[in-house]
Short mmCIF file of C-alpha atoms in Angstrom, two decimals:
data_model
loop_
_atom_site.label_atom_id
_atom_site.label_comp_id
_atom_site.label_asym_id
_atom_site.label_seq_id
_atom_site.Cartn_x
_atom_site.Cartn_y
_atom_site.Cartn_z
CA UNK A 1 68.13 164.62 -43.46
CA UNK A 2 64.84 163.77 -41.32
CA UNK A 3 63.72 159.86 -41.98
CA UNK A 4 60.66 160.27 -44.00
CA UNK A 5 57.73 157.97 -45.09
CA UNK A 6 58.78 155.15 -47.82
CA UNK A 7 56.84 154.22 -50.68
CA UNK A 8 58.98 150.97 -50.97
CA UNK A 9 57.85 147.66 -50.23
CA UNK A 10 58.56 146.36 -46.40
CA UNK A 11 60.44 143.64 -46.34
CA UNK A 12 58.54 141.48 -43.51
CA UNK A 13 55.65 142.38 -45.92
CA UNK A 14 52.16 143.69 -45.70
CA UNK A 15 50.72 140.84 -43.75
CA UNK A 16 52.41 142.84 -40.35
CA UNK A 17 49.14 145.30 -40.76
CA UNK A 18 46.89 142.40 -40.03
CA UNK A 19 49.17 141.24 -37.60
CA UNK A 20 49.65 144.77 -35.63
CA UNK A 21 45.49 144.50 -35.45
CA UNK A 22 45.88 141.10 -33.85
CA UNK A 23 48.69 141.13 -31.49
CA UNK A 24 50.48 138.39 -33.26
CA UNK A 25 53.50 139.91 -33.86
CA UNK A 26 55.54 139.13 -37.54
CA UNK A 27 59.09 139.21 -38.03
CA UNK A 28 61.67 138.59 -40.98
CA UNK A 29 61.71 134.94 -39.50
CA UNK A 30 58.08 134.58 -38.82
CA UNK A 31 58.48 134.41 -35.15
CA UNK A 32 57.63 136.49 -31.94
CA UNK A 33 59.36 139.76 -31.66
CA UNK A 34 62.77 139.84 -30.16
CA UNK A 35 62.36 140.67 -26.66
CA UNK A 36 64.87 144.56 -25.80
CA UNK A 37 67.47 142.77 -23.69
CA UNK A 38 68.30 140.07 -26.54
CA UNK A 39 71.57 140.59 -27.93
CA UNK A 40 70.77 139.08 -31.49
CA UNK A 41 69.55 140.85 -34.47
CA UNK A 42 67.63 137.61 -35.15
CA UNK A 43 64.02 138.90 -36.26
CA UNK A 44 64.70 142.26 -37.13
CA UNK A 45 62.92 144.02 -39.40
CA UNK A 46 64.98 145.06 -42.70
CA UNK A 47 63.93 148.34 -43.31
CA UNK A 48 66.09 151.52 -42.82
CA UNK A 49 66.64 152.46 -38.93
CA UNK A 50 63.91 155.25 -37.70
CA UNK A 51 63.64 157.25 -34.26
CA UNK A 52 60.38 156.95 -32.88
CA UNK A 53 59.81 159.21 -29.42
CA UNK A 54 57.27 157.77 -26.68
CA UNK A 55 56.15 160.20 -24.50
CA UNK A 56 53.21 159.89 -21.71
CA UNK A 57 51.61 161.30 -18.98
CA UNK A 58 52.98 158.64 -16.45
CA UNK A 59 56.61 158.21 -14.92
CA UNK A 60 58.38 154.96 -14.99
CA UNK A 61 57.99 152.44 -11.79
CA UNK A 62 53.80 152.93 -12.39
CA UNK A 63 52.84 149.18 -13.09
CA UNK A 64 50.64 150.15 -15.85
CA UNK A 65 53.07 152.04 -17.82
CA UNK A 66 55.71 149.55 -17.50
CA UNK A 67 53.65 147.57 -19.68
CA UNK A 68 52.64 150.12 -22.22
CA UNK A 69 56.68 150.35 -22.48
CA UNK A 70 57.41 146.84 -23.02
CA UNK A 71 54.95 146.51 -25.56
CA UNK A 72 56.77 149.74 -27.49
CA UNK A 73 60.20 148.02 -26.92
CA UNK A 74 59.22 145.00 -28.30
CA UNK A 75 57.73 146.65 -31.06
CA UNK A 76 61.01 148.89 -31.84
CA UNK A 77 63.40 145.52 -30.96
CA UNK A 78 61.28 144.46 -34.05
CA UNK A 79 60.98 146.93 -36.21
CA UNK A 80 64.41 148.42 -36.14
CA UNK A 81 63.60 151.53 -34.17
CA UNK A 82 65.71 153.61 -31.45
CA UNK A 83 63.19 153.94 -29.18
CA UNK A 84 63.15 157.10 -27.18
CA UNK A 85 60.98 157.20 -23.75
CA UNK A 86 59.84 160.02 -21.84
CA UNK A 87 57.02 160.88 -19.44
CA UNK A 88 56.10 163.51 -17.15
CA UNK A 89 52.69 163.55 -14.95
CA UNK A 90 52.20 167.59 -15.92
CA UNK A 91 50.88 168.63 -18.74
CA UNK A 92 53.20 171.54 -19.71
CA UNK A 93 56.23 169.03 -18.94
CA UNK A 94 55.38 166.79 -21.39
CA UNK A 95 53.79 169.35 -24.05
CA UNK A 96 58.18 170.13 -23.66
CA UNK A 97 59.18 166.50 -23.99
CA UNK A 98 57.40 166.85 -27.23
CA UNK A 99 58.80 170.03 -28.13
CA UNK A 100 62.23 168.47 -27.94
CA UNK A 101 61.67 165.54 -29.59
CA UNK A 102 60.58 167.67 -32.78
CA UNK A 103 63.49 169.64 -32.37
CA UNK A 104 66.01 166.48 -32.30
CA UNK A 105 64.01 165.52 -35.42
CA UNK A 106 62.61 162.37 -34.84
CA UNK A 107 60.92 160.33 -37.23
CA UNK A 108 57.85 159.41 -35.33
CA UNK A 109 56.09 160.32 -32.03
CA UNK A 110 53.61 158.56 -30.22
CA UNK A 111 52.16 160.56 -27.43
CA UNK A 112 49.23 160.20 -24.42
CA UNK A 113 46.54 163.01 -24.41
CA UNK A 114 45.64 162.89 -20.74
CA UNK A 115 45.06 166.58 -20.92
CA UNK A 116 44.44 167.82 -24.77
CA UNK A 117 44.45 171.65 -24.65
CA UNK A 118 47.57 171.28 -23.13
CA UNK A 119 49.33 169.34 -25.37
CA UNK A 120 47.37 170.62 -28.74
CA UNK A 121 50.16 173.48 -29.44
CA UNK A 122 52.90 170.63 -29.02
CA UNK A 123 51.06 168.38 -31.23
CA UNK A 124 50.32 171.01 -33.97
CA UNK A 125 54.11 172.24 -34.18
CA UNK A 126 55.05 168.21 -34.47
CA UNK A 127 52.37 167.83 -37.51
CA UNK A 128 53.57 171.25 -38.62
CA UNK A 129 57.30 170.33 -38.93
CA UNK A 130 55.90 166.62 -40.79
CA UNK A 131 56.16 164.42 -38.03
CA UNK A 132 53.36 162.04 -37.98
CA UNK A 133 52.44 161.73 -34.76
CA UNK A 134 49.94 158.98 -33.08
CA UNK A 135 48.27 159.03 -29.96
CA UNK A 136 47.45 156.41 -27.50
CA UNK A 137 45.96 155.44 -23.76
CA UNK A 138 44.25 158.76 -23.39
CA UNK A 139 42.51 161.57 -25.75
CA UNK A 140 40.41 159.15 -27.27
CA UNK A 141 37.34 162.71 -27.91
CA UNK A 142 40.25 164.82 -28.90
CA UNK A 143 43.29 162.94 -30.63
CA UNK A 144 41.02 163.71 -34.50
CA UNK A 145 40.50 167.73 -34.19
CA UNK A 146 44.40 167.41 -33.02
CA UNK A 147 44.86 166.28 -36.25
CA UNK A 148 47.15 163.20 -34.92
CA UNK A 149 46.74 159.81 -37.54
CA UNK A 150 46.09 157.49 -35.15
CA UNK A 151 44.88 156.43 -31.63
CA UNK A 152 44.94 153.12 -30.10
CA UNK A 153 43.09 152.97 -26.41
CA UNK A 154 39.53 152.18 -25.60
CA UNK A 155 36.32 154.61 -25.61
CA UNK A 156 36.62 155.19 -21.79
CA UNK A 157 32.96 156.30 -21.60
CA UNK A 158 32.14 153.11 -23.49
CA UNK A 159 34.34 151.40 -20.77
CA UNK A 160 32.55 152.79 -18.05
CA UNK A 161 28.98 152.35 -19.20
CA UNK A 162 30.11 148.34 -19.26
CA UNK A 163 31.47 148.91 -15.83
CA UNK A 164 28.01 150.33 -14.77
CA UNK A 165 25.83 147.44 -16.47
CA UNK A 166 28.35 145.05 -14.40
CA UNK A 167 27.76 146.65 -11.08
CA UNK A 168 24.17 146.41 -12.09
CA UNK A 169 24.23 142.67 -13.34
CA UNK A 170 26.35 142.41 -9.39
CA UNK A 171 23.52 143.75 -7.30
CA UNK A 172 25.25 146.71 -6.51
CA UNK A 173 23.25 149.74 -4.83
CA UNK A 174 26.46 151.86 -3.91
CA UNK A 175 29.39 152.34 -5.69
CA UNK A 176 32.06 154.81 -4.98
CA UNK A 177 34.17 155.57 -8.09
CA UNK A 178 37.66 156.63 -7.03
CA UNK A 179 39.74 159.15 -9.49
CA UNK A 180 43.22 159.39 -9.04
CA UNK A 181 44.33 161.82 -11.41
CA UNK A 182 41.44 165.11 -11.06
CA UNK A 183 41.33 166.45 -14.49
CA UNK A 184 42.50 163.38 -16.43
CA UNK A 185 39.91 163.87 -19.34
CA UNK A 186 40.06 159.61 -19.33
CA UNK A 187 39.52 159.43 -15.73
CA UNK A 188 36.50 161.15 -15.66
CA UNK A 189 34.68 159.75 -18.60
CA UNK A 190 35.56 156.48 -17.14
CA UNK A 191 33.44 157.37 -13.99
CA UNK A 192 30.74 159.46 -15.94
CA UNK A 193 30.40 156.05 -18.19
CA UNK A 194 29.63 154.15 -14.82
CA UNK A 195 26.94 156.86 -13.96
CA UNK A 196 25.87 155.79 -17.33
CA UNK A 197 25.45 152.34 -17.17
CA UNK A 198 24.59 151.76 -13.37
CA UNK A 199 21.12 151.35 -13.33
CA UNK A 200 20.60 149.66 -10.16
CA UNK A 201 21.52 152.40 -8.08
CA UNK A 202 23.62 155.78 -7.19
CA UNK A 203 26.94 156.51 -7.87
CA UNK A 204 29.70 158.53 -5.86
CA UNK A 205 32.85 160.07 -6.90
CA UNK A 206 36.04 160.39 -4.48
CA UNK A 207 39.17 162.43 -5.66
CA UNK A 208 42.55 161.17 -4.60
CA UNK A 209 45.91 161.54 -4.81
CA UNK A 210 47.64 158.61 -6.54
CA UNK A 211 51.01 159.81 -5.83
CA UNK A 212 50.47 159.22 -1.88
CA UNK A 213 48.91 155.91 -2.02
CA UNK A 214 49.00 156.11 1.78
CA UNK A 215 46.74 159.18 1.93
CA UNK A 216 44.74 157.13 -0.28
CA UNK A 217 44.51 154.50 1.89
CA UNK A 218 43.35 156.69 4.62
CA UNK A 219 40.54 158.53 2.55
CA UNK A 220 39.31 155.76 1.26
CA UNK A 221 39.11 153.73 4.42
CA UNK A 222 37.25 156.98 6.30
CA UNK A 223 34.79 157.18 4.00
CA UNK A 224 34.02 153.84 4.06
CA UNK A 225 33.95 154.52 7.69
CA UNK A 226 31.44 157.13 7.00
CA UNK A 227 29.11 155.52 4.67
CA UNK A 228 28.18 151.91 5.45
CA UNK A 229 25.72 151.54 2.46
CA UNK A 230 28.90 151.55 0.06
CA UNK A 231 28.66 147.99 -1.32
CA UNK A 232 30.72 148.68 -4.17
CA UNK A 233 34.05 150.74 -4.63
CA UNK A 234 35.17 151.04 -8.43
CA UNK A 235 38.51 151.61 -8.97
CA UNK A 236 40.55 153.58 -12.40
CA UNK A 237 43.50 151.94 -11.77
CA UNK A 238 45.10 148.77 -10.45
CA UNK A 239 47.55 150.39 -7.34
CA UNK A 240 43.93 152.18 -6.44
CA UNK A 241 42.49 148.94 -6.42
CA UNK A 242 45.04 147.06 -4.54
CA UNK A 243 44.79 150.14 -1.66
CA UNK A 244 41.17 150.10 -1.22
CA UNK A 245 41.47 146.85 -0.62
CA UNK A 246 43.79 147.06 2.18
CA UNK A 247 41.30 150.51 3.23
CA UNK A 248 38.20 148.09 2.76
CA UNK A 249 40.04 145.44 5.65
CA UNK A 250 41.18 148.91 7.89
CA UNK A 251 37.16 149.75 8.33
CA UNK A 252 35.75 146.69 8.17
CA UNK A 253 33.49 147.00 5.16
CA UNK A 254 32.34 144.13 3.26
CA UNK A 255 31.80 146.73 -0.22
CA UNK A 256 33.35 144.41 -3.70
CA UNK A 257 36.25 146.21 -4.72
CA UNK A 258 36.38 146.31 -8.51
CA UNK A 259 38.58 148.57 -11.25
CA UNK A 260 39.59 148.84 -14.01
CA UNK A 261 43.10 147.88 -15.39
CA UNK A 262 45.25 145.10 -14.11
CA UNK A 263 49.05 144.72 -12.93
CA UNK A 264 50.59 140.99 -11.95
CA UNK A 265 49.83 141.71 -8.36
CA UNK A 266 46.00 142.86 -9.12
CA UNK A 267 45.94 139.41 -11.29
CA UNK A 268 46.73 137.57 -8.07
CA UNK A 269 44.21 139.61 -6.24
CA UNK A 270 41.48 138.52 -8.54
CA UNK A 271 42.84 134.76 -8.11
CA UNK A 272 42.74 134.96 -4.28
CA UNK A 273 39.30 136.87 -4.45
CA UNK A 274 40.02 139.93 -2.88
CA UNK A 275 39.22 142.05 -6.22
CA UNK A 276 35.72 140.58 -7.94
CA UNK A 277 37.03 141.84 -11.78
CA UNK A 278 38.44 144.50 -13.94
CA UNK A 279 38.21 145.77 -17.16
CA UNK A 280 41.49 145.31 -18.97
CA UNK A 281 42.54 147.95 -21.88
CA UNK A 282 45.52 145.72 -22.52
CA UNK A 283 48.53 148.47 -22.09
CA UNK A 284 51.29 145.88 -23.98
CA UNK A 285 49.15 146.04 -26.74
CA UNK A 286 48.58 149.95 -26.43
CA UNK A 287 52.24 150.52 -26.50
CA UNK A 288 52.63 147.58 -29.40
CA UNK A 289 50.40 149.31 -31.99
CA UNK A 290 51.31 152.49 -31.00
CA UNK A 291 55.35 152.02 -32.54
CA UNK A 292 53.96 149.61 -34.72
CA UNK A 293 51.58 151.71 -36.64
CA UNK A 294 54.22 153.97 -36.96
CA UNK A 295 57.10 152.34 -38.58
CA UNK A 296 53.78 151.13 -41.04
CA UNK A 297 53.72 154.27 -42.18
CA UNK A 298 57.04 155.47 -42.15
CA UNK A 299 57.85 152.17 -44.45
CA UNK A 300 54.34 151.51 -46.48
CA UNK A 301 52.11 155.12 -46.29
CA UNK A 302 49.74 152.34 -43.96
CA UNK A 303 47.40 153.56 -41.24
CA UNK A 304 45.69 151.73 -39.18
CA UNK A 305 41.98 152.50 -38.26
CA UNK A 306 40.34 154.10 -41.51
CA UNK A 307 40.32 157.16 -39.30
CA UNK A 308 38.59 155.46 -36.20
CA UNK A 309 40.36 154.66 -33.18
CA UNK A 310 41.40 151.55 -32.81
CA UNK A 311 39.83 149.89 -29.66
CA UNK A 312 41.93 148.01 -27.31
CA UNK A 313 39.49 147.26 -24.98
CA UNK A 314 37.06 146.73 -22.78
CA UNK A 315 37.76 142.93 -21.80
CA UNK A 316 36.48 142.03 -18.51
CA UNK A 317 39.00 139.67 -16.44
CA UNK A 318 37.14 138.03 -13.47
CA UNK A 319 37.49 134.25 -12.32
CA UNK A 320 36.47 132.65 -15.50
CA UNK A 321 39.38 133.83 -17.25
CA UNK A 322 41.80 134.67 -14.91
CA UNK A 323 43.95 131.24 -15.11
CA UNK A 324 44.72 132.61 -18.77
CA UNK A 325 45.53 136.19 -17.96
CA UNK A 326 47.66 135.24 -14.45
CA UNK A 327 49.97 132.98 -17.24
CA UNK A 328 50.94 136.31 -19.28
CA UNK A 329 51.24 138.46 -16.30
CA UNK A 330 53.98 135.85 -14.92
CA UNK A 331 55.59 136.65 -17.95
CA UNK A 332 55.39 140.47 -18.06
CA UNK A 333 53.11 141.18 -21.05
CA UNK A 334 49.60 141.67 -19.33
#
């Protein structure tokens, strides 16, 4: 018999809602969620095991994603869920993950919309068969019409238009705003946002490959070969970020390297100066709600939202805060 939505009470009790919305974590004991490699049962939630399926657009071994999964983990560790992970960077690939995750009749699925029309069938069958399905990270225009319940991420336009004001606020004249992913929906509102919101000058795009970071490194650095006037080079992701620094020593440029997203190493870039800021969207907390929400509503009807996504972000990290941010990245979380 599929695991289906409870009408019973929860027994860590409703005050997890408020906590889900602000990242402090409950448990039957009060205390911070058991981390996925812990052996005890000690915080646990006491409500009937569920299977909730993860699946994004984004192998495993991609900084960023490593954190979206930890967050999930320690949400499941908490919640009493058998969490099952899967990602694949093409679009039909993972519209298939999710088509076999409905048919081993999972109780939940939380899913990344990097490219909607190409997961929409998936996503209908999964609603279809009564799966409630959420949607984080990416989709953020589409994840309603979908009909999925709920999306945690950040307005990526929104994001970029903050990105653009920044660069303005900097003194920028240049910027060159690197995609690594052409066709990522997010990607590309991200840049069109900095279009947006930079003011103070003109804005270039550059298409890359983010699976050969060392092409990367060479198209970046030849176009900063090519155009001098580049003072500015935004980057969409934090491994982008980290190359185009290395591309901005190769030709000799003095352009700010800036992106969005962090990893621990793009945290110590910021300390030691070599990347100015970044917008953080806070993946932990993307993959946190995401289960979260879920076993919510599987155990109390709850959703999260009133039907508006719920914004992770935009936070900027530069070197008034980074001292904070550097403590959690040592310990995995940001």
């Amino acid at each position: 018999m599929r695991f289906r939505q409870r009408r019973g009470p929860i027994a860590v009790g409703a005050v997890c809602a408020v906590a889900a919305l602000t990242v402090a974590a409950c448990s039957s004991t009060g205390g911070a969620p058991r981390s996925s490699d812990e052996g005890s049962n000690a915080g646990v939630a006491d409500t009937p095991a569920a299977t909730i399926a993860m699946i994004t657009h984004e192998v495993p071994g991609d900084t960023f994603w490593d954190l979206v999964r930890k967050g999930a983990e320690a949400a499941a560790a908490k919640d009493n869920i058998e969490l099952r992970y899967s990602a694949d960077p093409e679009a039909p690939n993972q519209a298939n993950l999710v088509q076999s995750a409905i048919d081993s009749k999972v109780d939940g699925i939380a899913v990344t919309l990097a490219k909607p029309d190409a997961m929409a069938p998936a996503v209908e069958t999964a609603t279809a068969a009564g799966i409630p399905v959420v949607a984080f990270n990416s989709g953020y225009d589409s994840w309603k019409n979908m009909g999925v319940q709920q999306y945690f991420g950040q307005d990526e336009t929104i994001a970029g238009q903050a990105a653009g004001a920044r660069l303005t606020a900097d003194g920028a004249r240049k910027t060159l705003c690197i995609i690594q992913e052409q066709g990522a929906v997010s990607l590309e509102a991200r840049c069109a946002g900095v279009e947006q919101g930079f003011t103070g000058g003109t804005t270039e795009i550059l298409n890359v490959n983010s699976k050969d970071l060392p092409s990367v490194e060479a198209t970046i650095t030849a176009k900063l070969q090519q155009d001098p006037t580049i003072d500015h080079i935004m980057a969409l992701a934090a491994p982008i970020a980290l190359t185009a620094v290395q591309s901005k020593s190769n030709s000799g440029s003095d352009a700010t390297v800036v992106t969005f997203d962090t990893n621990a190493a793009l945290v110590d870039a910021i300390e030691a100066g070599d990347v100015a800021w970044a917008i953080d969207q806070q993946p932990y907390l993307q993959g946190y709600l995401a289960i979260d929400s879920l076993w919510l509503y599987l155990n109390n009807g709850n959703t999260i939202g009133g039907g508006t996504p719920v914004l992770t972000g935009p936070a900027f990290i530069d070197s008034t805060n980074i001292d904070t941010v550097a403590e959690y990245a040592r310990n995995g979380t940001r």
